[in-house]
Short mmCIF file of C-alpha atoms in Angstrom, two decimals:
data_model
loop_
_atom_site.label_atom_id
_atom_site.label_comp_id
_atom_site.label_asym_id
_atom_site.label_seq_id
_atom_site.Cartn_x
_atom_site.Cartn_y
_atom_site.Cartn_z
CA UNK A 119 129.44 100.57 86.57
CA UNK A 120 129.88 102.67 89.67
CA UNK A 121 131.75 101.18 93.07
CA UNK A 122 130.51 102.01 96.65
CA UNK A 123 131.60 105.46 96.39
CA UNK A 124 130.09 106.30 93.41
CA UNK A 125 133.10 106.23 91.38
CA UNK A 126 133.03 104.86 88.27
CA UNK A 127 135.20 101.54 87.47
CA UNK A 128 136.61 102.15 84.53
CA UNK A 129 138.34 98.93 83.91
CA UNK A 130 135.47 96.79 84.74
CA UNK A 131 134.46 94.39 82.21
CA UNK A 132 131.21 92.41 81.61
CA UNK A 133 130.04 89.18 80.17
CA UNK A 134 126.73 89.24 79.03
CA UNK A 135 124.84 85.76 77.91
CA UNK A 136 121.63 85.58 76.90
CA UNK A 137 118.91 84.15 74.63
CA UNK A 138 118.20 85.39 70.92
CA UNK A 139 115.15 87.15 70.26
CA UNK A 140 113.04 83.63 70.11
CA UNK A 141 114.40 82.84 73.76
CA UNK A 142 116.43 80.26 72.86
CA UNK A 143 120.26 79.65 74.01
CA UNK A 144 122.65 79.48 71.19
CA UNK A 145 123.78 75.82 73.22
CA UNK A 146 124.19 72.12 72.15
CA UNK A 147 122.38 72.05 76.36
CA UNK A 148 118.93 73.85 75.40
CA UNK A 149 116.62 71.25 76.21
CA UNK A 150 113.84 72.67 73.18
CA UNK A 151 117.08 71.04 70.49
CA UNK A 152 119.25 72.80 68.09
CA UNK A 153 117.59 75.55 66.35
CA UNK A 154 118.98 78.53 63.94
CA UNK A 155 119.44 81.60 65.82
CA UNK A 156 116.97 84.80 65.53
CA UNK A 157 118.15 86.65 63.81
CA UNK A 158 120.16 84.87 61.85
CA UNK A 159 124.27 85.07 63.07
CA UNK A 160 123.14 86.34 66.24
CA UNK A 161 125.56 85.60 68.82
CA UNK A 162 124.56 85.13 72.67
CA UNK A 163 127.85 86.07 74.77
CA UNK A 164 129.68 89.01 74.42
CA UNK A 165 132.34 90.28 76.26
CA UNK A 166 132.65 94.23 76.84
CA UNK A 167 135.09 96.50 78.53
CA UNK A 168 134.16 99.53 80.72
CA UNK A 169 135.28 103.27 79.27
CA UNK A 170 136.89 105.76 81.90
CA UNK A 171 133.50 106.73 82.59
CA UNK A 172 132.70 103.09 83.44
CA UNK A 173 130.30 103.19 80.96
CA UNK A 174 129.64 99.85 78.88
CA UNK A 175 127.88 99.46 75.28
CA UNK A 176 126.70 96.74 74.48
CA UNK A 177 124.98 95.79 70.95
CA UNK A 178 122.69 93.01 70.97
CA UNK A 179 118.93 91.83 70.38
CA UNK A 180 116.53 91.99 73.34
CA UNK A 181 116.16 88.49 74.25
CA UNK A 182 112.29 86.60 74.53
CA UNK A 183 110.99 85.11 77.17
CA UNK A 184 112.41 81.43 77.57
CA UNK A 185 111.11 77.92 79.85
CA UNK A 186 112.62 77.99 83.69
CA UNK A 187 113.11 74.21 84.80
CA UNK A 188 110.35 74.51 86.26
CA UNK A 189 107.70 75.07 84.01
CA UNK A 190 107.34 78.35 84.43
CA UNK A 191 108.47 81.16 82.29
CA UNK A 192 111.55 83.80 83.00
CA UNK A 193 110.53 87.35 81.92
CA UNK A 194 113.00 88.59 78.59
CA UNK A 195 116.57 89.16 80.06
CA UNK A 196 120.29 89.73 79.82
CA UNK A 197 122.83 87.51 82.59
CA UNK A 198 125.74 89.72 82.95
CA UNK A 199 128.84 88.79 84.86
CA UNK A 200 131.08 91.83 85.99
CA UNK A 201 134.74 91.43 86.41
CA UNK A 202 136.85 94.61 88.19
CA UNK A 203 139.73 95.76 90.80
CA UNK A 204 139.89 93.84 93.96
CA UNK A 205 137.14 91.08 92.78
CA UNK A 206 138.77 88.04 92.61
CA UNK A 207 135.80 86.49 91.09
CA UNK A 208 133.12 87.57 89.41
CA UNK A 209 129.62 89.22 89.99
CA UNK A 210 126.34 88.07 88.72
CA UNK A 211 123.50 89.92 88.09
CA UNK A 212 120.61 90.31 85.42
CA UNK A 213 119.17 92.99 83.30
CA UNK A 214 114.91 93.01 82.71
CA UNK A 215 112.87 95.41 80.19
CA UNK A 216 110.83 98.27 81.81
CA UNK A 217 107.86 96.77 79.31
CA UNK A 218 107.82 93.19 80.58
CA UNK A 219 106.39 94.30 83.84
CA UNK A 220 103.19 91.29 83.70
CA UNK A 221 106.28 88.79 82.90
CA UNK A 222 108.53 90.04 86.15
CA UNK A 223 105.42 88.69 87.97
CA UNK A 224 106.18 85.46 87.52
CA UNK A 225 109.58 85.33 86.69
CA UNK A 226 111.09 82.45 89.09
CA UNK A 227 114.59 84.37 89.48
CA UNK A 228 113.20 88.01 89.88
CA UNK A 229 110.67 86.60 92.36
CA UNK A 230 113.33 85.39 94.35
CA UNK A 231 115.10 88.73 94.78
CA UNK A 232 113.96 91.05 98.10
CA UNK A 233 110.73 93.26 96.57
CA UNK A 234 112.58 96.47 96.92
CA UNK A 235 115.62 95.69 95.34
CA UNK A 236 114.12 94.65 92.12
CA UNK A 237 113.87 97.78 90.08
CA UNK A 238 117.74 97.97 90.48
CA UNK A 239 117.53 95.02 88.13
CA UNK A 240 115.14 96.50 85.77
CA UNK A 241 116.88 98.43 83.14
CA UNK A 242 115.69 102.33 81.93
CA UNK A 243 114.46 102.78 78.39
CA UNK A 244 115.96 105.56 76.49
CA UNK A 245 115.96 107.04 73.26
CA UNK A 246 119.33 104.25 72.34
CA UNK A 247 118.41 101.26 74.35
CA UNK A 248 118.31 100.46 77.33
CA UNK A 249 120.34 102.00 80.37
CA UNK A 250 120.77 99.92 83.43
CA UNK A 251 123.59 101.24 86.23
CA UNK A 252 125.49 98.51 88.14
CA UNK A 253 126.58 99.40 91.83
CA UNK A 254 129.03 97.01 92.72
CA UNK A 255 128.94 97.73 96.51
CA UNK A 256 125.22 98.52 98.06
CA UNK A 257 125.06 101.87 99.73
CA UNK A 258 121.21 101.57 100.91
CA UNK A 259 122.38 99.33 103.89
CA UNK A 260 120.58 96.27 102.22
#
């Protein structure tokens, strides 16, 4: 998590909720009904504080692709809500796979986001994970 001057916020803090690895919601609200979570015990919030290094690790399944209200289909993602100094309330944001390119198409939420600021929502593979920088203040003038 880096802040307009490319410092990194090292007491930032995120909230991450997303689906399990079937794309459901671990919620009594998921219009498909209750269902056991994949895998089993998976949990879909966590809540993770920045290092020093505003770096943030966070262990979870990648999600699957789940229903948008409106029929269509929202590519595999994480919601993340960052917390740090001076923000009196939180920042959203969201976190895609490099491999779900064909689903970002037609994703109803990445759609609506301007063309060239998309791939700062699309998270780097790497030999761990997944590696995704958050810049809390834009420094491209956009």
């Amino acid at each position: 998590v880096i802040d307009g001057a490319g410092q990194p916020i090292g007491d930032a803090m995120i909230e991450t909720w997303q689906a399990d690895a079937a794309g459901r919601f671990n919620s009594p609200t998921d219009p498909r009904g209750a269902a056991e979570a994949t895998p089993a015990g998976f949990r879909s919030l966590a809540r993770v504080f920045a290092d020093e290094s505003g770096t943030i690790v966070v262990h979870t399944v990648k999600p699957g692709a789940l229903p948008a209200e409106d029929g269509a289909v929202e590519a595999p993602h994480i919601n993340v809500g960052l917390f740090a100094r001076g923000m009196l309330e939180r920042l959203y944001t969201r976190l895609y796979f490099p491999e779900d390119t064909d689903a970002h198409a037609s994703d109803p939420v990445l759609s609506a986001v301007p063309e060239a600021d998309r791939p700062k929502l699309i998270a780097e593979k790497t030999d761990r994970g997944y590696h995704l920088t958050i810049h809390v203040q834009n420094t491209e003038g956009r």
